[in-house]
mmCIF file of C-alpha atoms and ligand atoms in Angstrom:
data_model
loop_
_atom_site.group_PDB
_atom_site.id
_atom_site.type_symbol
_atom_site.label_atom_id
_atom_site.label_comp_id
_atom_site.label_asym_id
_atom_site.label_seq_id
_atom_site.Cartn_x
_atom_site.Cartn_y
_atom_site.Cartn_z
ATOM 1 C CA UNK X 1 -39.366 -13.903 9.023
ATOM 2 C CA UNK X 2 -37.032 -11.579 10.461
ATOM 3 C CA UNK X 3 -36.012 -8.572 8.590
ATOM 4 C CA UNK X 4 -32.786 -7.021 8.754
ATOM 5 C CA UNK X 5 -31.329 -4.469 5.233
ATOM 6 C CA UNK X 6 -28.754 -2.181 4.628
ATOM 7 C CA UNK X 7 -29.154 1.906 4.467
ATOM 8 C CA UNK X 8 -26.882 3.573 2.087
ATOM 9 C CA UNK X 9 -26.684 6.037 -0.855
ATOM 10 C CA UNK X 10 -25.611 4.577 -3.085
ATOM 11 C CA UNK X 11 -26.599 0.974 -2.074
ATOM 12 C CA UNK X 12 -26.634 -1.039 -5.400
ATOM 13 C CA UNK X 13 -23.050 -1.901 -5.436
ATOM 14 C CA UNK X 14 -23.463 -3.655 -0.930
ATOM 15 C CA UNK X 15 -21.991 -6.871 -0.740
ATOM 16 C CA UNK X 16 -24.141 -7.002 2.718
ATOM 17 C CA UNK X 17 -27.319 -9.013 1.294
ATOM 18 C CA UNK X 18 -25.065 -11.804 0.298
ATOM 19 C CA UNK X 19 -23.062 -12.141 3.143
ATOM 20 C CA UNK X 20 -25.757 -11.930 5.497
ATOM 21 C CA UNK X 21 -27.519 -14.519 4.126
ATOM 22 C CA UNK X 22 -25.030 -16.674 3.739
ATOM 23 C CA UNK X 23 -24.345 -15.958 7.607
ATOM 24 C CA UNK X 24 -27.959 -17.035 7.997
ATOM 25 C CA UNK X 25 -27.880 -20.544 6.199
ATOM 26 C CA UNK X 26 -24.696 -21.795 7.824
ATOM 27 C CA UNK X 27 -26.578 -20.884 11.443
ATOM 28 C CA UNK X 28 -30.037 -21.863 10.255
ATOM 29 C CA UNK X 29 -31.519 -18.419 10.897
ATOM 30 C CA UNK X 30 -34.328 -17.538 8.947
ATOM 31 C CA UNK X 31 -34.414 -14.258 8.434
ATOM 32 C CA UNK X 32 -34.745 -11.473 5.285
ATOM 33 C CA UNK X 33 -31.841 -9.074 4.157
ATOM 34 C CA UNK X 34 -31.961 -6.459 1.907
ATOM 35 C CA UNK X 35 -30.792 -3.098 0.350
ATOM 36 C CA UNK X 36 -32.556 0.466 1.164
ATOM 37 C CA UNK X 37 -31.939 3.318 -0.841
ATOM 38 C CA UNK X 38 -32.359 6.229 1.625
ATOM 39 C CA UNK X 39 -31.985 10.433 0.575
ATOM 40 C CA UNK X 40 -29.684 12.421 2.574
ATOM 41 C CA UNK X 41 -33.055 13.966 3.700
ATOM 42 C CA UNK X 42 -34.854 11.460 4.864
ATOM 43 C CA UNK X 43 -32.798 8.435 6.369
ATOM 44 C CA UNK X 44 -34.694 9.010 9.949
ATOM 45 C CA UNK X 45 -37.934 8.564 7.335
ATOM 46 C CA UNK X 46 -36.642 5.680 6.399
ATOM 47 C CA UNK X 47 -35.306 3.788 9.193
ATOM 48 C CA UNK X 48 -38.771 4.404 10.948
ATOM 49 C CA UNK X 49 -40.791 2.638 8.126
ATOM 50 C CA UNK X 50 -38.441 0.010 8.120
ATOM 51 C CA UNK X 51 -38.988 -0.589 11.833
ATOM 52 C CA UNK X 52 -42.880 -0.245 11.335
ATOM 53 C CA UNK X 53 -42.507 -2.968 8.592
ATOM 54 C CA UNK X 54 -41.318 -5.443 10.844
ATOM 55 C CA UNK X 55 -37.483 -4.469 10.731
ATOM 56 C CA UNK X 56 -35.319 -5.838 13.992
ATOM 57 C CA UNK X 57 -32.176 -4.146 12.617
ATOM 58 C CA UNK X 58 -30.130 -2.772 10.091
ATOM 59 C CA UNK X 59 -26.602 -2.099 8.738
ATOM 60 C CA UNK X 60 -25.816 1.907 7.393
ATOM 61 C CA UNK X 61 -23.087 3.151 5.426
ATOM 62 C CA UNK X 62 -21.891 6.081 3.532
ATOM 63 C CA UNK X 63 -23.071 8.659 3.771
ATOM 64 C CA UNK X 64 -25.437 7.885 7.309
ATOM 65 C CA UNK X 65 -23.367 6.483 9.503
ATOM 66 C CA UNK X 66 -23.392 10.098 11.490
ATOM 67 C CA UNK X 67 -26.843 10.132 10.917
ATOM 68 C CA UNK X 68 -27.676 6.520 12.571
ATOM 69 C CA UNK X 69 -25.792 7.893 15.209
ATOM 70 C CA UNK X 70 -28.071 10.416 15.931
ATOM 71 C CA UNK X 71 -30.827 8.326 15.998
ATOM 72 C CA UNK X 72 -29.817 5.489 18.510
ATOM 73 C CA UNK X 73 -31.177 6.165 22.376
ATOM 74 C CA UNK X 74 -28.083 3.491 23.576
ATOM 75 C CA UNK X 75 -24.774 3.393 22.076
ATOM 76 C CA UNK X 76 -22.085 1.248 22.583
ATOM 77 C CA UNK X 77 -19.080 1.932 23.974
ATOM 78 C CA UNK X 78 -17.038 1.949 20.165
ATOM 79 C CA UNK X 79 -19.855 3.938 19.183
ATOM 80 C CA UNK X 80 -19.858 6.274 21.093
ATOM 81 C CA UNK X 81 -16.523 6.899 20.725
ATOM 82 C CA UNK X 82 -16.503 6.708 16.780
ATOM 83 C CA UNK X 83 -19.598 9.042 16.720
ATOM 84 C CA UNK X 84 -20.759 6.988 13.758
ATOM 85 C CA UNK X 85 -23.177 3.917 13.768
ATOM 86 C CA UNK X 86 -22.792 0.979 11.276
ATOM 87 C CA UNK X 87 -25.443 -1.413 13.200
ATOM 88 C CA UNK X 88 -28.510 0.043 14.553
ATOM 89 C CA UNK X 89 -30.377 -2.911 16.350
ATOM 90 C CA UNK X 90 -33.949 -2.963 18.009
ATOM 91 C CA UNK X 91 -33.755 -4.384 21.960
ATOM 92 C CA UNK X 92 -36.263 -6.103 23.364
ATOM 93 C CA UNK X 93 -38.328 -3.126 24.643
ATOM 94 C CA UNK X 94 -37.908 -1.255 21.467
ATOM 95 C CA UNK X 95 -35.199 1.134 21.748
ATOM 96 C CA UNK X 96 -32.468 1.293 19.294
ATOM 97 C CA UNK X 97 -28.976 0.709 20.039
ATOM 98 C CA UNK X 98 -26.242 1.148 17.838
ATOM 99 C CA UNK X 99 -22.981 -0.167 17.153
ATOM 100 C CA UNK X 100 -19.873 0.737 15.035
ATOM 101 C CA UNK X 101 -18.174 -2.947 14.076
ATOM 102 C CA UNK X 102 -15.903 -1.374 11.463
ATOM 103 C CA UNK X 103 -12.929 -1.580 13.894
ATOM 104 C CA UNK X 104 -13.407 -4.995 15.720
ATOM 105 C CA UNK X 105 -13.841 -6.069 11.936
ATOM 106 C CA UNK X 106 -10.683 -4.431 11.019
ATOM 107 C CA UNK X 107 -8.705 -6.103 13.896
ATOM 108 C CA UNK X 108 -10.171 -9.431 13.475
ATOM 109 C CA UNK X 109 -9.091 -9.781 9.752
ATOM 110 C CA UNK X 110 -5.793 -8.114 11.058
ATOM 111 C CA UNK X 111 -5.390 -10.857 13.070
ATOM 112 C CA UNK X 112 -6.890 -13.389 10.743
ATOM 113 C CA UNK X 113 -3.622 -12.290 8.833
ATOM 114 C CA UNK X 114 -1.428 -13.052 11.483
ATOM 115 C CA UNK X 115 -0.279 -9.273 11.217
ATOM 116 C CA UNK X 116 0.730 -8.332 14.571
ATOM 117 C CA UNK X 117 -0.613 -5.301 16.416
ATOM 118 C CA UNK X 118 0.963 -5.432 20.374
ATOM 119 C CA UNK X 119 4.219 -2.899 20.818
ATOM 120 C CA UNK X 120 4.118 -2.207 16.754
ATOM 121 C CA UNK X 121 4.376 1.003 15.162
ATOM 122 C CA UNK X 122 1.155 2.082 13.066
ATOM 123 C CA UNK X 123 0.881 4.551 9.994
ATOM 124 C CA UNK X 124 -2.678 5.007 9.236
ATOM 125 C CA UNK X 125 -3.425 7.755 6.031
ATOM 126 C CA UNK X 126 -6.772 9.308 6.331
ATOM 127 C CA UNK X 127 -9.117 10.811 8.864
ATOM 128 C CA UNK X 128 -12.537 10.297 8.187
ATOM 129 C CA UNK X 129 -15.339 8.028 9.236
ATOM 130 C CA UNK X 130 -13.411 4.734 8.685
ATOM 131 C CA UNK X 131 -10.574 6.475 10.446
ATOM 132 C CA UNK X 132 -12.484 7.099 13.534
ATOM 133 C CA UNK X 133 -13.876 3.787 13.951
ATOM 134 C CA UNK X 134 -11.195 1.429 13.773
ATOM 135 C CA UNK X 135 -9.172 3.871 16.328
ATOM 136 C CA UNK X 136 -10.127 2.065 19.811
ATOM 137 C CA UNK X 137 -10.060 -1.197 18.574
ATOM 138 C CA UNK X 138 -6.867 -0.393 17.298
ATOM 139 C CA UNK X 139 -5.134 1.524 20.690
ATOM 140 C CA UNK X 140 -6.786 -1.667 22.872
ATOM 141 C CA UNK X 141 -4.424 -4.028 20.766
ATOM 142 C CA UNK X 142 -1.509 -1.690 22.262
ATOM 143 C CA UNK X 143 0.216 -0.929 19.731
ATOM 144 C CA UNK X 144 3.567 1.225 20.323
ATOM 145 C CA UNK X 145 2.035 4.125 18.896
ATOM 146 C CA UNK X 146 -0.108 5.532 15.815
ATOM 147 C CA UNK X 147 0.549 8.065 13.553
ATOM 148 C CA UNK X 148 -2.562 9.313 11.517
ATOM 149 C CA UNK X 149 -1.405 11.419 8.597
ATOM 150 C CA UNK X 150 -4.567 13.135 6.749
ATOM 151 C CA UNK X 151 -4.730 15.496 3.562
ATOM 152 C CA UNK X 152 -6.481 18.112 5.572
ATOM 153 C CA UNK X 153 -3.841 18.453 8.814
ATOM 154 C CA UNK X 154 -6.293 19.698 11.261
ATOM 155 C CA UNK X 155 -8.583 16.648 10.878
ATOM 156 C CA UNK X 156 -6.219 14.250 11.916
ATOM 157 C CA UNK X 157 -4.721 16.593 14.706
ATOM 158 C CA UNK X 158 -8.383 16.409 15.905
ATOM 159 C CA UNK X 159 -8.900 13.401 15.968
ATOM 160 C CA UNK X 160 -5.282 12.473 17.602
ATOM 161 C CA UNK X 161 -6.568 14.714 20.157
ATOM 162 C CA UNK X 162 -10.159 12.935 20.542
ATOM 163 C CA UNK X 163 -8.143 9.540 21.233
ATOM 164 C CA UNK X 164 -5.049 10.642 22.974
ATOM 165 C CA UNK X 165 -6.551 9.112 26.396
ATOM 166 C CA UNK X 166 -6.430 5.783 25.206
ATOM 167 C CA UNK X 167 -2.726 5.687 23.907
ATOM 168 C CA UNK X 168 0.305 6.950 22.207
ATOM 169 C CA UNK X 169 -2.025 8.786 18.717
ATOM 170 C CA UNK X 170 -0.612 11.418 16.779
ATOM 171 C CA UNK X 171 -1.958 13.708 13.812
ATOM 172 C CA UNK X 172 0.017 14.782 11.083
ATOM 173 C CA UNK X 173 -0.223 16.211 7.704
ATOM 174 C CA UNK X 174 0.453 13.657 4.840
ATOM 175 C CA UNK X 175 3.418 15.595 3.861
ATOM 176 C CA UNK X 176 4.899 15.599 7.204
ATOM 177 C CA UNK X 177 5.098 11.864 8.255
ATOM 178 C CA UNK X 178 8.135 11.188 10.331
ATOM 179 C CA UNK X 179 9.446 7.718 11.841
ATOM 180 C CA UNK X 180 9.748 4.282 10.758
ATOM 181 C CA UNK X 181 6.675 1.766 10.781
ATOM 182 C CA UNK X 182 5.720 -1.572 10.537
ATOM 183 C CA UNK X 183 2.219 -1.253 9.210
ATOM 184 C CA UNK X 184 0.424 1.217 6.962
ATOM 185 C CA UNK X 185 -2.874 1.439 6.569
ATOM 186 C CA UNK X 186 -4.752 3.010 3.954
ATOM 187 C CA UNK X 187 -8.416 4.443 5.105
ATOM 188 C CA UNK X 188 -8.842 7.646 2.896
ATOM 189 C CA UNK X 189 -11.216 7.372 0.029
ATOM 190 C CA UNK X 190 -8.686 7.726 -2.525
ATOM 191 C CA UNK X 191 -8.938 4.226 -3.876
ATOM 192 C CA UNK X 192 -12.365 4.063 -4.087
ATOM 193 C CA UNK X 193 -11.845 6.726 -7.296
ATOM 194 C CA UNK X 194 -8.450 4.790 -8.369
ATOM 195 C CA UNK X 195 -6.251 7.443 -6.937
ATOM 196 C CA UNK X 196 -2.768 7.494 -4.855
ATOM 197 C CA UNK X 197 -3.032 9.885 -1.611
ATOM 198 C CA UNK X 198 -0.061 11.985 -2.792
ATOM 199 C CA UNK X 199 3.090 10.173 -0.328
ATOM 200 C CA UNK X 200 6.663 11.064 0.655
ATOM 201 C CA UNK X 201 8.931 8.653 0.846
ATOM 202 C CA UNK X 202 8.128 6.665 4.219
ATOM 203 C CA UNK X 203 10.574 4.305 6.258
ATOM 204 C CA UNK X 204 9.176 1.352 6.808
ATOM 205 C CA UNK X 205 10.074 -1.759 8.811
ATOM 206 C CA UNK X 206 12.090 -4.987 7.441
ATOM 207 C CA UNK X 207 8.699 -6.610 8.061
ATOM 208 C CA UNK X 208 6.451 -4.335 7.352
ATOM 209 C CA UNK X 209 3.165 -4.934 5.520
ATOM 210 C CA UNK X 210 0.515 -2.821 4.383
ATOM 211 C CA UNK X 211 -3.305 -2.797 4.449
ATOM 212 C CA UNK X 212 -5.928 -1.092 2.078
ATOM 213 C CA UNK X 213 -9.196 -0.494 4.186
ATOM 214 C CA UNK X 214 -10.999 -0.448 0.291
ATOM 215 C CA UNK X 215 -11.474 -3.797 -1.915
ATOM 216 C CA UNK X 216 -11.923 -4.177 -5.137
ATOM 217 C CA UNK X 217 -11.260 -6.354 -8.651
ATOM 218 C CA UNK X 218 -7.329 -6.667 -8.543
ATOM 219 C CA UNK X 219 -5.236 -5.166 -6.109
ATOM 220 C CA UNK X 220 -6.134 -1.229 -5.376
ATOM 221 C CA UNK X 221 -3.487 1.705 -6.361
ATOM 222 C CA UNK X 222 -2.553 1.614 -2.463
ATOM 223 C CA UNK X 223 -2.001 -2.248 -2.742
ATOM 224 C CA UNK X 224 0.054 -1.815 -5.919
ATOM 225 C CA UNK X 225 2.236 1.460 -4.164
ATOM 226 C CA UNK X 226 3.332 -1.231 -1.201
ATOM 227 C CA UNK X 227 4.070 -4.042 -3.524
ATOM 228 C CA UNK X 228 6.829 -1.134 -5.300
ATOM 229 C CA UNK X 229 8.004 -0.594 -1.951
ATOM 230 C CA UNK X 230 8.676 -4.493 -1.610
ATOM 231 C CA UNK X 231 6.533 -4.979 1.442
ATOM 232 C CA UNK X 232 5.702 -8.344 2.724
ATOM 233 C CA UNK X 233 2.370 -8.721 2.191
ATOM 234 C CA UNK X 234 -0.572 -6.174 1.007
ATOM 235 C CA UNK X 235 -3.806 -6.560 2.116
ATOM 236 C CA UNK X 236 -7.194 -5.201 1.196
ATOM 237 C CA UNK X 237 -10.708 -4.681 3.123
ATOM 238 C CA UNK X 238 -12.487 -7.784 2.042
ATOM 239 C CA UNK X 239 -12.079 -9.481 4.808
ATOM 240 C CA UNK X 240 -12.806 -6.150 7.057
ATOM 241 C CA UNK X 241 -15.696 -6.256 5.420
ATOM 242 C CA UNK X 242 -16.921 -9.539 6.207
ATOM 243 C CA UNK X 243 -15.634 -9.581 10.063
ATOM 244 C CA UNK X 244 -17.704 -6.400 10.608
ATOM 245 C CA UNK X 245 -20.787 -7.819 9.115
ATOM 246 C CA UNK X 246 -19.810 -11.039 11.261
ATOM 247 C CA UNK X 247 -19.958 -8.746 14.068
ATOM 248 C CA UNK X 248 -23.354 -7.682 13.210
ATOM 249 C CA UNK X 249 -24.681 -11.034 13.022
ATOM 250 C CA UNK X 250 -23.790 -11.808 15.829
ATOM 251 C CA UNK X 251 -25.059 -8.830 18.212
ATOM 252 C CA UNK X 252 -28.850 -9.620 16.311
ATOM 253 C CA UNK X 253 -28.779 -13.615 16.127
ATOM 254 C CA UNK X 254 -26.421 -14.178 19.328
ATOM 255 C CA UNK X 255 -24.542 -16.630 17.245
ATOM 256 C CA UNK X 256 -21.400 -16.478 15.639
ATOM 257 C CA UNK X 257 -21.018 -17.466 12.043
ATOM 258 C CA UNK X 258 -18.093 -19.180 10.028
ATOM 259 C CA UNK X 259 -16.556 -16.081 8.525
ATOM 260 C CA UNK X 260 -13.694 -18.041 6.440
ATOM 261 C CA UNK X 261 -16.034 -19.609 3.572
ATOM 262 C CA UNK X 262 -17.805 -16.713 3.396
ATOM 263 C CA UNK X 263 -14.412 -15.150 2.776
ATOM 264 C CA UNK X 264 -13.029 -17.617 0.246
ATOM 265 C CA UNK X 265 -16.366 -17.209 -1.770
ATOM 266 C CA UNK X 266 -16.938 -13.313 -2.305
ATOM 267 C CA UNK X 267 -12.661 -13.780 -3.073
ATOM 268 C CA UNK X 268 -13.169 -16.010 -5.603
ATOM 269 C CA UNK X 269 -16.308 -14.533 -7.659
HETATM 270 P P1 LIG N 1 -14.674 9.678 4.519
HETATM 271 O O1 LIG N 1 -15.276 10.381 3.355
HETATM 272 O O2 LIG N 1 -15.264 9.859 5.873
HETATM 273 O O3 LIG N 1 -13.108 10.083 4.650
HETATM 274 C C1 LIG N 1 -12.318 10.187 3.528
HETATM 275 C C2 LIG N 1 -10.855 10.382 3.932
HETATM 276 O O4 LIG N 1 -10.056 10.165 2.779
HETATM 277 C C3 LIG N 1 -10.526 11.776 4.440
HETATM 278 O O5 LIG N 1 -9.531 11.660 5.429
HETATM 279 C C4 LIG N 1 -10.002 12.478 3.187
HETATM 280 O O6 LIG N 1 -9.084 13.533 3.488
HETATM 281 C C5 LIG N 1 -9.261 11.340 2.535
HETATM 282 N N1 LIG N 1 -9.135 11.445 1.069
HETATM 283 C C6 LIG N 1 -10.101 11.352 0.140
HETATM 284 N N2 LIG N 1 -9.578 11.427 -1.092
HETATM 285 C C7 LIG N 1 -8.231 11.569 -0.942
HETATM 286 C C8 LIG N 1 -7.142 11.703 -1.853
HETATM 287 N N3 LIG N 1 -7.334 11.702 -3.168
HETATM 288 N N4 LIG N 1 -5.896 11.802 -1.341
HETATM 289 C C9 LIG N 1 -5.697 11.805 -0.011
HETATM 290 N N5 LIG N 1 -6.688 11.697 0.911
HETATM 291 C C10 LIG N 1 -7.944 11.589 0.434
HETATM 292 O O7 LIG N 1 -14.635 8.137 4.090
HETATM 293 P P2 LIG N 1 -14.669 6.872 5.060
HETATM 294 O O8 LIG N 1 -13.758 7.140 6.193
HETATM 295 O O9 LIG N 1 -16.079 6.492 5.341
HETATM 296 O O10 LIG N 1 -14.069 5.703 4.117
HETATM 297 C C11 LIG N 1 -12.684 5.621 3.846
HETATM 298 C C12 LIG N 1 -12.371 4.321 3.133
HETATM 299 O O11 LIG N 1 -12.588 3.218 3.988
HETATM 300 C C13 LIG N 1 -13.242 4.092 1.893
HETATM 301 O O12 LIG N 1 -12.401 3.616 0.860
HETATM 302 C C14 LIG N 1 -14.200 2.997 2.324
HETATM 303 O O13 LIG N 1 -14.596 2.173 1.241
HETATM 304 C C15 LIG N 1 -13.321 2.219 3.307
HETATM 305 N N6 LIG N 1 -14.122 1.424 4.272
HETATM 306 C C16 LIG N 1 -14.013 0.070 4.232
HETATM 307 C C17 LIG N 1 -14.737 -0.720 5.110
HETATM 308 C C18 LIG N 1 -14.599 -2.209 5.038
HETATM 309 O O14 LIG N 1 -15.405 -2.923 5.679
HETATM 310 N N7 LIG N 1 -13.617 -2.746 4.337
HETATM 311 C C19 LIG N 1 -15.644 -0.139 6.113
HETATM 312 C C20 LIG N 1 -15.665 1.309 6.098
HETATM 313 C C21 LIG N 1 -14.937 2.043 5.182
HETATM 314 P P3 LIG N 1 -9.583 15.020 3.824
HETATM 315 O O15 LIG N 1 -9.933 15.034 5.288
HETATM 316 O O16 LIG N 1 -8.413 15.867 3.512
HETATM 317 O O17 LIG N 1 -10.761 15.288 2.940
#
């Protein structure tokens, strides 16, 4: 059977296993998924005795995703440009290839949503990892331009620069966002410890709505600050979550699964 597992540290808490296999039944793939616990020390260790134990690819998250990237001899294009790998995947003659499907998850569920993208103008509040990835699947949408506000200034700056060929990206500290938008979206880690990034007051749009790249039981502090600010409709990451591993899927089985009940289920538990 063919085995595929998720790298991370920690791993305990990955909705992956599930989804994957549920990905697997509704396409009649047989294949294995489960959780590795790597160390910061030894992911390469671990990622090679996966492959010698019959692995044919993998998911990674925090805190490799850098790491994977540094392993892969091909890299897609939204990999390359992320610098971070969620999808390593073994080819046919036995290199590894790796993919970052964080963003083209992100933009699915966006448009899953029906929240539109083209000529609108995007607030995004972090600059990290998540950030980085969902960037040029974001500017290919064409959006009228994207503000990235980030605790630490120069990070976002940086990053503005790194994408600044692909469209209208600017970097700002949190404390210094300017303009009115018509989507926000949440990707620092601030939820993920039940925190608030600290926000002035931002104009938004008549329509604007706001997403949460985090998920969790009830709506996260970032979902509860747009519903005070009377926005249409706050999302969370669940369904970024599910599109990316979609993504995954599909690059290893060449089949696309049903993403919506897989959706409706991990909502409903
Ligand atoms: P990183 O650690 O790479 O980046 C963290 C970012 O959050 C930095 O910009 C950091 O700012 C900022 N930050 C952290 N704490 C605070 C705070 N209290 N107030 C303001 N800013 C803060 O994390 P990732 O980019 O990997 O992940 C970010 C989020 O995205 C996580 O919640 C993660 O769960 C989510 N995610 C969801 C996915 C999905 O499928 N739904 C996929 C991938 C990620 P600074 O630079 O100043 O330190």
């Amino acid at each position: 059977m063919d085995r595929y597992t998720v790298f991370g540290n920690p791993i305990s808490q990955s909705k992956s296993p599930q989804i994957h296999q549920q990905f697997a039944e509704q396409t009649q793939q047989s294949i294995h998924y489960d959780r590795t616990l790597a160390e910061p020390d030894n992911f390469a260790e671990a990622v090679t005795q996966f492959r010698l134990a019959g692995g044919c690819g993998a998911n990674v998250t925090a805190p490799f995703k850098q790491q994977a990237f540094a392993l892969c001899q091909q890299l897609t294009e939204r990999a390359r440009r992320a610098e971070a790998v969620n999808t390593l995947y073994w080819q046919a003659d036995g290199s590894l290839l790796g993919d970052n499907t964080d963003g083209i998850g992100l933009v699915t569920d966006l448009i899953r949503l029906g929240v539109a993208l083209a000529d609108q103008r995007i607030l995004i509040l972090g600059a990290g990892g998540a950030v980085r990835g969902i960037l040029a699947p974001l500017l290919a949408q064409q959006p009228q331009r994207i503000v990235i506000a980030n605790r630490t200034e120069s990070t976002a700056q940086q990053l503005a620069n790194d994408f600044a060929d692909l469209g209208s990206v600017q970097g700002v500290g949190l404390q210094q966002i300017v303009g009115e938008f018509d989507l926000v979206l949440n990707g620092t880690a601030a939820s993920l410890t039940g925190e608030l990034p600290s926000l002035p007051k931002i104009a938004l749009s008549p329509q604007a709505v706001s997403y949460d790249l985090s998920y969790g039981t009830g709506l996260t502090p970032f979902q509860q600050w747009g519903q005070a600010q009377g926005l249409n409709a706050n999302y969370n990451g669940i369904g970024m979550l599910v599109e990316q591993a979609a993504a995954s899927f599909q690059l290893w089985r060449q089949i696309q699964p049903d993403t919506a009940t897989v959706l409706s289920r991990l909502i409903a538990e």
